[in-house]
Short mmCIF file of C-alpha atoms and ligand atoms in Angstrom, two decimals:
data_model
loop_
_atom_site.label_atom_id
_atom_site.label_comp_id
_atom_site.label_asym_id
_atom_site.label_seq_id
_atom_site.Cartn_x
_atom_site.Cartn_y
_atom_site.Cartn_z
CA MET A 1 4.05 -10.39 -4.96
CA ALA A 2 3.91 -14.21 -6.46
CA ARG A 3 0.55 -15.99 -6.12
CA GLY A 4 -0.75 -18.85 -7.09
CA THR A 5 -2.51 -19.80 -10.21
CA CYS A 6 -5.85 -19.72 -8.32
CA PRO A 7 -6.38 -16.07 -7.04
CA PHE A 8 -6.68 -17.42 -3.70
CA ASP A 9 -3.51 -19.37 -3.33
CA PRO A 10 -0.17 -18.78 -1.77
CA ALA A 11 3.01 -19.17 -4.61
CA PRO A 12 2.94 -23.04 -4.83
CA GLU A 13 7.11 -22.73 -4.19
CA LEU A 14 5.64 -21.84 -0.90
CA ALA A 15 3.84 -25.27 -0.02
CA GLU A 16 6.87 -26.96 -1.22
CA LEU A 17 9.42 -25.15 1.06
CA ARG A 18 7.30 -25.80 3.81
CA ARG A 19 7.36 -29.52 3.31
CA GLU A 20 10.98 -29.78 2.71
CA GLN A 21 12.63 -26.78 4.58
CA PRO A 22 10.23 -25.10 7.23
CA VAL A 23 13.06 -22.93 7.79
CA ALA A 24 15.21 -22.02 4.92
CA ARG A 25 17.89 -19.78 3.90
CA MET A 26 16.87 -16.89 1.31
CA GLU A 27 18.63 -14.20 -0.37
CA PHE A 28 16.82 -10.73 0.18
CA PRO A 29 16.35 -8.32 -2.80
CA ASP A 30 19.30 -6.30 -1.36
CA GLY A 31 21.54 -9.48 -1.33
CA HIS A 32 21.52 -10.04 2.35
CA LEU A 33 21.26 -13.88 3.08
CA GLY A 34 18.67 -14.24 5.45
CA TRP A 35 15.94 -16.83 6.09
CA LEU A 36 12.48 -17.72 5.20
CA VAL A 37 10.18 -19.54 7.61
CA THR A 38 7.03 -21.43 6.20
CA GLY A 39 6.01 -23.74 8.78
CA TYR A 40 3.07 -23.17 11.13
CA ASP A 41 4.83 -24.34 14.19
CA GLN A 42 8.19 -22.65 13.03
CA VAL A 43 6.33 -19.29 12.18
CA ARG A 44 4.66 -18.96 15.57
CA ARG A 45 7.35 -19.97 17.78
CA LEU A 46 9.92 -17.68 16.01
CA LEU A 47 7.38 -14.65 16.38
CA ALA A 48 7.08 -15.57 20.04
CA ASP A 49 10.90 -15.73 20.42
CA LYS A 50 12.66 -12.73 22.38
CA GLY A 51 15.52 -13.14 20.62
CA MET A 52 13.90 -11.48 17.50
CA SER A 53 13.86 -7.94 17.00
CA SER A 54 11.30 -5.44 15.24
CA ARG A 55 14.09 -2.69 15.42
CA GLY A 56 13.72 -0.76 11.97
CA ASP A 57 17.31 -0.31 11.43
CA LEU A 58 17.85 -4.39 11.39
CA LEU A 59 14.56 -5.20 9.02
CA ARG A 60 14.93 -5.69 5.52
CA SER A 61 11.87 -6.31 3.12
CA PRO A 62 11.81 -9.63 1.50
CA ILE A 63 10.23 -8.03 -1.58
CA PRO A 64 11.61 -5.11 -3.45
CA LEU A 65 9.45 -2.34 -1.45
CA PRO A 66 10.28 1.45 -2.53
CA MET A 67 11.45 2.27 0.95
CA ALA A 68 13.24 -1.05 1.61
CA GLY A 69 16.88 0.65 0.82
CA ASP A 70 15.96 3.21 2.98
CA ARG A 71 16.99 1.70 6.38
CA THR A 72 17.10 5.06 8.28
CA GLU A 73 16.29 6.10 11.70
CA VAL A 74 12.87 5.06 13.12
CA ALA A 75 10.26 8.04 13.06
CA PRO A 76 9.45 8.79 16.69
CA GLY A 77 5.97 6.49 17.41
CA MET A 78 6.59 4.01 14.93
CA PHE A 79 5.88 1.47 17.34
CA THR A 80 5.64 -1.35 15.11
CA ALA A 81 9.77 -0.77 14.35
CA MET A 82 10.36 -1.01 17.98
CA ASP A 83 11.11 -3.89 20.51
CA PRO A 84 10.46 -3.78 23.87
CA PRO A 85 10.38 -1.37 26.29
CA ASP A 86 10.34 1.30 23.65
CA HIS A 87 7.18 -0.73 21.73
CA THR A 88 5.39 -1.30 25.11
CA ARG A 89 4.80 2.09 25.88
CA PHE A 90 2.84 2.55 22.92
CA ARG A 91 1.26 -0.41 22.74
CA ARG A 92 -0.07 -0.16 26.39
CA ARG A 93 -1.86 2.92 25.55
CA LEU A 94 -3.75 1.37 22.69
CA THR A 95 -4.68 -2.14 24.39
CA ALA A 96 -7.43 -0.50 25.98
CA TRP A 97 -8.89 1.29 23.15
CA PHE A 98 -8.98 -1.70 20.91
CA SER A 99 -9.89 -4.36 23.88
CA ALA A 100 -12.94 -6.85 22.87
CA ARG A 101 -14.81 -5.13 25.38
CA ARG A 102 -14.74 -1.62 23.90
CA THR A 103 -14.60 -2.97 20.11
CA ARG A 104 -18.46 -4.06 21.44
CA THR A 105 -19.58 -0.77 22.22
CA LEU A 106 -19.02 0.04 18.18
CA GLU A 107 -21.64 -2.41 16.95
CA PRO A 108 -24.51 -0.61 16.97
CA ARG A 109 -22.77 2.24 14.85
CA LEU A 110 -21.13 -0.03 12.58
CA VAL A 111 -24.52 -1.90 11.81
CA GLU A 112 -25.72 1.45 10.96
CA HIS A 113 -23.27 1.88 8.58
CA VAL A 114 -23.12 -1.22 7.07
CA GLU A 115 -27.39 -0.83 6.60
CA ARG A 116 -27.02 2.50 5.06
CA TYR A 117 -24.34 1.57 2.44
CA LEU A 118 -26.52 -1.85 1.71
CA ASP A 119 -29.47 0.48 1.34
CA ASP A 120 -27.74 2.86 -0.87
CA MET A 121 -26.37 -0.34 -3.08
CA ILE A 122 -29.54 -2.28 -3.29
CA GLY A 123 -31.37 1.15 -4.46
CA SER A 124 -29.06 1.43 -7.33
CA GLY A 125 -30.75 -1.90 -8.81
CA GLY A 126 -27.09 -3.19 -9.72
CA PRO A 127 -24.86 -4.23 -11.02
CA ALA A 128 -22.83 -2.64 -8.53
CA ASP A 129 -18.87 -2.52 -7.44
CA LEU A 130 -19.01 -4.15 -3.90
CA VAL A 131 -15.68 -2.31 -3.00
CA GLY A 132 -16.56 0.98 -3.83
CA ALA A 133 -20.15 0.92 -2.74
CA PHE A 134 -19.64 -1.29 0.36
CA ALA A 135 -16.29 -2.52 1.54
CA GLU A 136 -14.10 0.90 1.06
CA PRO A 137 -16.83 3.41 2.82
CA VAL A 138 -17.49 0.70 5.67
CA ALA A 139 -13.60 0.43 6.49
CA ALA A 140 -12.97 4.02 6.13
CA LEU A 141 -15.71 5.04 8.20
CA ALA A 142 -15.08 2.46 11.30
CA ILE A 143 -11.27 3.34 11.42
CA CYS A 144 -12.06 7.06 10.87
CA GLU A 145 -14.65 7.33 13.81
CA LEU A 146 -12.57 5.43 16.12
CA LEU A 147 -9.40 7.64 15.55
CA GLY A 148 -11.13 10.84 14.82
CA VAL A 149 -10.36 11.56 11.59
CA PRO A 150 -12.84 13.17 9.23
CA VAL A 151 -13.98 10.43 6.73
CA ASP A 152 -14.75 13.34 4.27
CA GLN A 153 -10.80 13.77 4.20
CA ARG A 154 -10.06 9.89 3.36
CA GLU A 155 -9.39 11.44 -0.23
CA VAL A 156 -5.78 12.41 1.20
CA PHE A 157 -4.89 9.37 2.97
CA VAL A 158 -6.49 6.60 0.45
CA ARG A 159 -3.91 8.38 -2.04
CA GLY A 160 -1.09 8.34 0.53
CA ILE A 161 -1.86 4.32 1.19
CA LYS A 162 -2.12 3.69 -2.55
CA ALA A 163 1.23 5.29 -3.19
CA LEU A 164 2.87 3.68 0.22
CA PHE A 165 1.42 -0.08 -0.50
CA THR A 166 1.72 -0.24 -4.29
CA VAL A 167 5.10 -2.56 -4.87
CA HIS A 168 6.00 -0.44 -8.02
CA SER A 169 5.90 2.89 -6.36
CA SER A 170 9.16 4.81 -6.92
CA ALA A 171 10.73 5.61 -3.41
CA ALA A 172 9.99 9.44 -4.03
CA GLU A 173 6.48 8.30 -4.63
CA ALA A 174 6.02 6.14 -1.28
CA ILE A 175 7.77 8.82 0.47
CA ALA A 176 5.30 11.70 -0.64
CA GLY A 177 2.57 9.31 0.32
CA TRP A 178 3.41 8.56 3.92
CA GLN A 179 4.37 12.24 4.28
CA GLU A 180 0.52 13.04 2.97
CA ILE A 181 -0.98 10.87 5.76
CA GLY A 182 1.60 12.24 8.39
CA GLY A 183 0.58 15.87 7.52
CA LEU A 184 -3.25 15.06 7.75
CA LEU A 185 -2.56 13.30 11.22
CA ALA A 186 -0.16 16.12 12.25
CA GLY A 187 -2.99 18.62 11.69
CA LEU A 188 -5.48 17.16 13.52
CA VAL A 189 -3.24 16.36 16.64
CA ARG A 190 -2.98 20.41 16.67
CA ALA A 191 -6.37 20.96 16.33
CA LYS A 192 -7.36 18.24 18.84
CA ARG A 193 -4.79 20.21 21.39
CA VAL A 194 -6.73 23.31 20.81
CA GLU A 195 -10.23 21.34 21.02
CA PRO A 196 -10.14 18.80 22.95
CA ALA A 197 -12.17 15.33 21.33
CA ASP A 198 -12.99 12.13 23.11
CA ASP A 199 -11.88 10.36 20.15
CA LEU A 200 -8.63 7.84 20.29
CA LEU A 201 -6.36 10.73 19.21
CA GLY A 202 -8.12 13.23 20.91
CA THR A 203 -7.76 10.76 24.31
CA LEU A 204 -4.36 10.59 23.72
CA VAL A 205 -3.32 14.40 23.03
CA THR A 206 -5.21 14.74 26.21
CA ASP A 207 -3.05 11.90 28.16
CA GLY A 208 0.05 14.18 27.57
CA GLU A 209 2.15 10.94 27.52
CA PHE A 210 3.18 11.26 23.85
CA THR A 211 4.62 14.30 21.72
CA ASP A 212 2.68 15.77 19.02
CA GLU A 213 5.56 14.11 16.56
CA GLU A 214 4.71 10.66 18.05
CA LEU A 215 1.17 11.00 17.85
CA ALA A 216 1.05 12.05 13.95
CA THR A 217 2.87 8.76 13.45
CA VAL A 218 1.01 6.44 15.95
CA GLY A 219 -2.24 7.87 14.04
CA SER A 220 -0.62 7.44 10.73
CA VAL A 221 -0.02 3.87 11.46
CA LEU A 222 -3.44 2.78 12.83
CA LEU A 223 -4.95 4.37 9.91
CA VAL A 224 -3.06 2.91 7.31
CA ALA A 225 -3.11 -0.37 8.93
CA GLY A 226 -6.80 -0.54 10.02
CA TYR A 227 -8.24 0.89 6.71
CA ASP A 228 -6.52 -1.37 3.82
CA THR A 229 -6.74 -4.54 5.82
CA SER A 230 -10.46 -4.31 6.43
CA ARG A 231 -11.38 -3.28 2.82
CA ASN A 232 -9.76 -6.08 0.88
CA MET A 233 -11.13 -8.71 3.56
CA LEU A 234 -14.26 -7.52 2.94
CA GLY A 235 -13.94 -7.28 -0.74
CA LEU A 236 -11.63 -10.61 -1.32
CA GLY A 237 -13.68 -12.60 1.02
CA THR A 238 -16.96 -11.69 -0.47
CA PHE A 239 -15.23 -12.96 -4.14
CA ALA A 240 -13.79 -15.99 -2.44
CA LEU A 241 -17.27 -16.98 -0.87
CA LEU A 242 -18.99 -16.44 -4.18
CA GLU A 243 -16.34 -18.69 -6.08
CA HIS A 244 -16.41 -21.48 -3.91
CA PRO A 245 -19.72 -23.47 -4.49
CA GLY A 246 -21.81 -23.67 -1.40
CA GLN A 247 -20.03 -21.05 0.71
CA TYR A 248 -22.04 -17.80 0.20
CA ALA A 249 -24.98 -19.88 0.12
CA ALA A 250 -24.23 -21.71 3.53
CA LEU A 251 -23.84 -17.91 4.95
CA ALA A 252 -26.94 -16.85 3.22
CA ALA A 253 -28.66 -19.96 4.66
CA ASP A 254 -27.38 -19.07 8.09
CA PRO A 255 -26.15 -15.75 8.59
CA GLY A 256 -25.06 -16.76 12.29
CA LEU A 257 -22.51 -18.60 10.65
CA ALA A 258 -20.58 -15.05 9.75
CA ALA A 259 -18.35 -15.21 12.85
CA ASN A 260 -17.13 -18.58 11.83
CA ALA A 261 -16.86 -17.54 8.16
CA VAL A 262 -14.61 -14.39 9.24
CA GLU A 263 -12.02 -16.43 11.02
CA GLU A 264 -11.60 -19.16 8.21
CA LEU A 265 -11.78 -16.23 5.23
CA LEU A 266 -8.94 -14.86 7.57
CA ARG A 267 -7.00 -18.19 7.45
CA TYR A 268 -7.25 -18.96 3.89
CA LEU A 269 -6.69 -15.79 2.35
CA THR A 270 -3.85 -14.44 4.35
CA ILE A 271 -4.05 -10.91 2.85
CA VAL A 272 -0.74 -9.72 4.44
CA HIS A 273 0.75 -11.98 1.90
CA ALA A 274 4.29 -10.83 2.68
CA GLY A 275 4.05 -12.10 6.18
CA SER A 276 5.81 -10.48 8.99
CA ILE A 277 9.43 -9.65 9.05
CA ARG A 278 12.01 -9.85 11.80
CA ALA A 279 15.72 -10.03 12.35
CA ALA A 280 17.49 -12.11 15.10
CA GLY A 281 18.29 -9.58 17.72
CA THR A 282 20.99 -11.85 19.12
CA ASP A 283 22.82 -15.28 18.01
CA LEU A 284 20.28 -17.68 18.53
CA GLU A 285 19.73 -21.54 17.89
CA PHE A 286 16.61 -22.75 16.58
CA ASP A 287 15.76 -26.20 15.62
CA GLY A 288 19.37 -27.07 14.28
CA HIS A 289 19.67 -23.72 12.30
CA ARG A 290 22.08 -21.15 13.98
CA LEU A 291 20.84 -17.52 13.29
CA THR A 292 23.29 -14.98 13.67
CA ALA A 293 22.04 -11.23 15.23
CA GLY A 294 21.19 -9.05 12.13
CA ASP A 295 20.15 -11.96 10.10
CA ALA A 296 16.75 -10.67 8.49
CA VAL A 297 13.98 -13.33 8.84
CA SER A 298 10.67 -13.51 6.57
CA LEU A 299 7.86 -15.32 8.40
CA SER A 300 5.40 -16.56 5.53
CA LEU A 301 1.99 -16.01 7.67
CA ALA A 302 -0.10 -17.29 4.23
CA ALA A 303 2.38 -20.72 3.97
CA ALA A 304 1.69 -21.17 7.94
CA ASN A 305 -1.77 -20.76 7.44
CA ARG A 306 -2.15 -23.51 4.73
CA ASP A 307 0.21 -25.50 6.73
CA PRO A 308 -1.49 -29.32 7.27
CA ALA A 309 -0.09 -28.93 10.91
CA LEU A 310 -2.77 -26.20 11.83
CA CYS A 311 -5.53 -27.89 10.23
CA ASP A 312 -7.29 -30.83 8.13
CA ASP A 313 -7.37 -30.10 4.34
CA PRO A 314 -5.81 -26.56 4.97
CA ASP A 315 -6.45 -25.67 0.82
CA ARG A 316 -10.09 -25.83 1.17
CA LEU A 317 -12.25 -22.84 2.20
CA ASP A 318 -14.77 -24.39 4.76
CA ILE A 319 -16.39 -21.66 6.47
CA THR A 320 -18.38 -24.44 8.73
CA ARG A 321 -14.91 -25.36 10.44
CA THR A 322 -14.39 -25.02 13.72
CA PRO A 323 -12.00 -21.99 13.86
CA VAL A 324 -8.45 -22.71 14.05
CA PRO A 325 -5.31 -20.72 15.88
CA HIS A 326 -4.71 -19.01 12.45
CA LEU A 327 -1.89 -16.64 12.12
CA ALA A 328 -3.68 -14.32 9.91
CA PHE A 329 -2.99 -11.28 12.47
CA GLY A 330 0.44 -12.35 13.25
CA HIS A 331 1.71 -13.34 16.57
CA GLY A 332 3.33 -12.58 19.60
CA ILE A 333 4.11 -8.67 21.08
CA HIS A 334 3.04 -7.33 17.38
CA GLN A 335 0.11 -9.31 17.02
CA CYS A 336 -2.59 -7.17 15.16
CA VAL A 337 -3.68 -4.55 18.17
CA GLY A 338 -6.92 -3.74 15.76
CA GLN A 339 -7.95 -7.65 15.53
CA GLN A 340 -11.35 -7.22 17.71
CA LEU A 341 -12.25 -4.23 15.52
CA ALA A 342 -11.37 -6.02 12.16
CA ARG A 343 -13.24 -9.24 13.59
CA LEU A 344 -16.28 -7.22 14.23
CA GLU A 345 -16.31 -5.07 10.90
CA LEU A 346 -16.00 -8.01 8.97
CA ARG A 347 -18.82 -10.05 11.20
CA VAL A 348 -21.20 -7.59 10.79
CA ALA A 349 -20.47 -6.64 6.99
CA PHE A 350 -20.93 -10.17 6.03
CA GLU A 351 -23.93 -11.25 8.09
CA SER A 352 -26.00 -7.97 6.68
CA LEU A 353 -24.49 -8.91 3.16
CA ALA A 354 -25.69 -12.28 3.31
CA ARG A 355 -29.11 -11.78 5.22
CA ARG A 356 -29.83 -9.05 2.73
CA LEU A 357 -28.60 -10.16 -0.64
CA PRO A 358 -28.96 -14.01 -0.57
CA GLY A 359 -28.57 -14.01 -4.47
CA LEU A 360 -25.52 -11.94 -4.41
CA ARG A 361 -23.16 -13.32 -7.68
CA LEU A 362 -20.20 -11.94 -9.60
CA ALA A 363 -21.61 -9.74 -12.56
CA VAL A 364 -18.37 -10.63 -14.69
CA PRO A 365 -16.65 -13.89 -15.29
CA ALA A 366 -14.17 -14.45 -12.25
CA ASP A 367 -11.08 -14.08 -14.32
CA GLN A 368 -12.08 -10.52 -14.96
CA VAL A 369 -11.75 -9.61 -11.40
CA ARG A 370 -8.88 -7.67 -10.90
CA THR A 371 -6.73 -8.83 -7.90
CA SER A 372 -3.86 -6.58 -6.30
CA PRO A 373 -0.50 -9.15 -6.08
CA GLU A 374 1.37 -5.44 -6.42
CA MET A 375 -0.14 -4.19 -3.27
CA ILE A 376 1.16 -5.39 0.36
CA ILE A 377 -1.98 -6.13 1.31
CA TYR A 378 -3.77 -8.70 -1.07
CA GLY A 379 -7.12 -8.16 -2.29
CA VAL A 380 -9.22 -6.90 -5.21
CA HIS A 381 -9.57 -3.48 -6.89
CA GLU A 382 -12.90 -3.89 -7.69
CA LEU A 383 -16.04 -6.60 -7.40
CA PRO A 384 -18.60 -6.31 -9.77
CA VAL A 385 -21.48 -7.90 -8.13
CA THR A 386 -25.23 -8.49 -9.11
CA TRP A 387 -28.41 -9.93 -6.97
C1 HEM B 402 -8.78 -6.87 8.71
C2 HEM B 402 -7.82 -7.54 9.09
C3 HEM B 402 -6.46 -7.19 9.35
C4 HEM B 402 -5.62 -8.07 9.25
C5 HEM B 402 -5.59 -9.41 8.39
C6 HEM B 402 -4.25 -7.61 9.95
C7 HEM B 402 -3.08 -8.39 9.81
C8 HEM B 402 -2.16 -7.67 10.72
C9 HEM B 402 -0.81 -8.51 10.85
C10 HEM B 402 -0.51 -9.74 10.34
C11 HEM B 402 -0.01 -8.05 11.82
C12 HEM B 402 1.22 -8.18 12.36
C13 HEM B 402 2.62 -7.57 11.49
C14 HEM B 402 3.69 -7.91 12.19
O1 HEM B 402 4.02 -9.08 12.65
O2 HEM B 402 4.94 -7.38 11.64
C15 HEM B 402 -0.73 -6.68 12.32
C16 HEM B 402 -0.27 -5.62 12.97
C17 HEM B 402 -0.95 -4.84 13.29
N1 HEM B 402 -2.40 -4.29 12.83
FE1 HEM B 402 -3.76 -5.32 12.10
N2 HEM B 402 -4.78 -6.42 10.72
C18 HEM B 402 -6.22 -6.18 10.00
C19 HEM B 402 -6.85 -5.26 10.81
C20 HEM B 402 -6.05 -4.16 11.46
C21 HEM B 402 -7.03 -2.88 12.13
C22 HEM B 402 -8.62 -2.78 11.60
C23 HEM B 402 -6.22 -2.05 12.57
C24 HEM B 402 -6.66 -1.08 13.39
C25 HEM B 402 -5.88 0.14 13.58
C26 HEM B 402 -4.88 -2.72 12.66
C27 HEM B 402 -3.90 -2.25 13.19
C28 HEM B 402 -2.60 -2.80 13.36
C29 HEM B 402 -1.62 -2.44 14.25
C30 HEM B 402 -1.37 -0.71 14.61
C31 HEM B 402 -0.43 -3.26 14.28
C32 HEM B 402 0.65 -3.46 14.34
C33 HEM B 402 1.20 -3.75 15.77
C34 HEM B 402 2.62 -3.60 16.60
O3 HEM B 402 3.17 -3.76 16.01
O4 HEM B 402 2.44 -3.94 17.71
N3 HEM B 402 -4.85 -4.01 12.01
N4 HEM B 402 -2.12 -6.64 11.55
#
């Protein structure tokens, strides 16, 4: 996906569009003439608009994805591609598991994991790859423990996610990746029917509201959505803090700033860089434009989060900024269900990192850090650091 010359910036064309045509016509890779929305206010209002649909059979990807041409029926349980009331049926059951109150109970375990991986990394003497030694295992453990997926099976889903999220994968590779993850989850659902467990999957199995097929999909979606995002926010977020003079030092001087830093990094980096996709579910008028039912709409969360209408000097990373209502988790009924978990993981991780390694710095020149514009979730493949 196109990015700016600075690894932290979205493509400059998006800023130009946002200034001149915050709601613009855009040709999608399959030739469909749809819309691209880049203004903060417009993205937010459209994501909350009941006339907009997430129905899988209507959606078209704004980037040439491996499975984008495959607009087949939506798998049972694929709630991300449903409208109410189908979407509500799944979302209602998940909300309690991801509430701020329940998420807070996970903090002591998370702190334990974070400290342990930092002990190991520091013990290695450095330099180290912060992604492999810290971001990846922390993100994997957090979501695996919550769902009830054995973390020692992560090789399977990590391979699957890589195939699924790489823009250059062939359709066959992406489908095989998804099936591999689905197979793992289907096996776990079967096992939890025989031997009940009190994790998220086990509880949903016992609830009896969903079929095994639906549950395998719900579990796969949560695993995929929860793993790669946290891993990349930790890796890319650390890179951004180190590359912006004074930002990492400010956090090291006051690790209590971590919650603030997390909000600002989410806004500034907007790792879901392809944004949200929707379709007009019905004919609708929007800011003088006529959207026809079935029109595909790509909503750029990255452009919206750098809109001067959202905050002063939006292209500046400033972790002391009072948090602003950014759209890094999307907006409306499909807004990220795991956002409180993500916030907790990131706050705990950045707080401990800055407290224990105040002298952290890159171990290679910044232009040698491999970023991942080819992935659906933006981030860094590795982050060589020393301290
Ligand atoms: C670390 C940072 C994270 C970011 C930046 C992020 C971002 C997003 C965004 C932008 C959306 C909305 C997509 C849309 O409008 O179509 C979304 C949805 C979602 N996220 Fe996250 N996410 C993060 C972490 C997580 C975690 C930890 C989980 C845990 C399971 C998770 C699970 C989900 C799910 C299931 C959805 C779909 C919700 C629905 O369709 O109702 N995310 N996320």
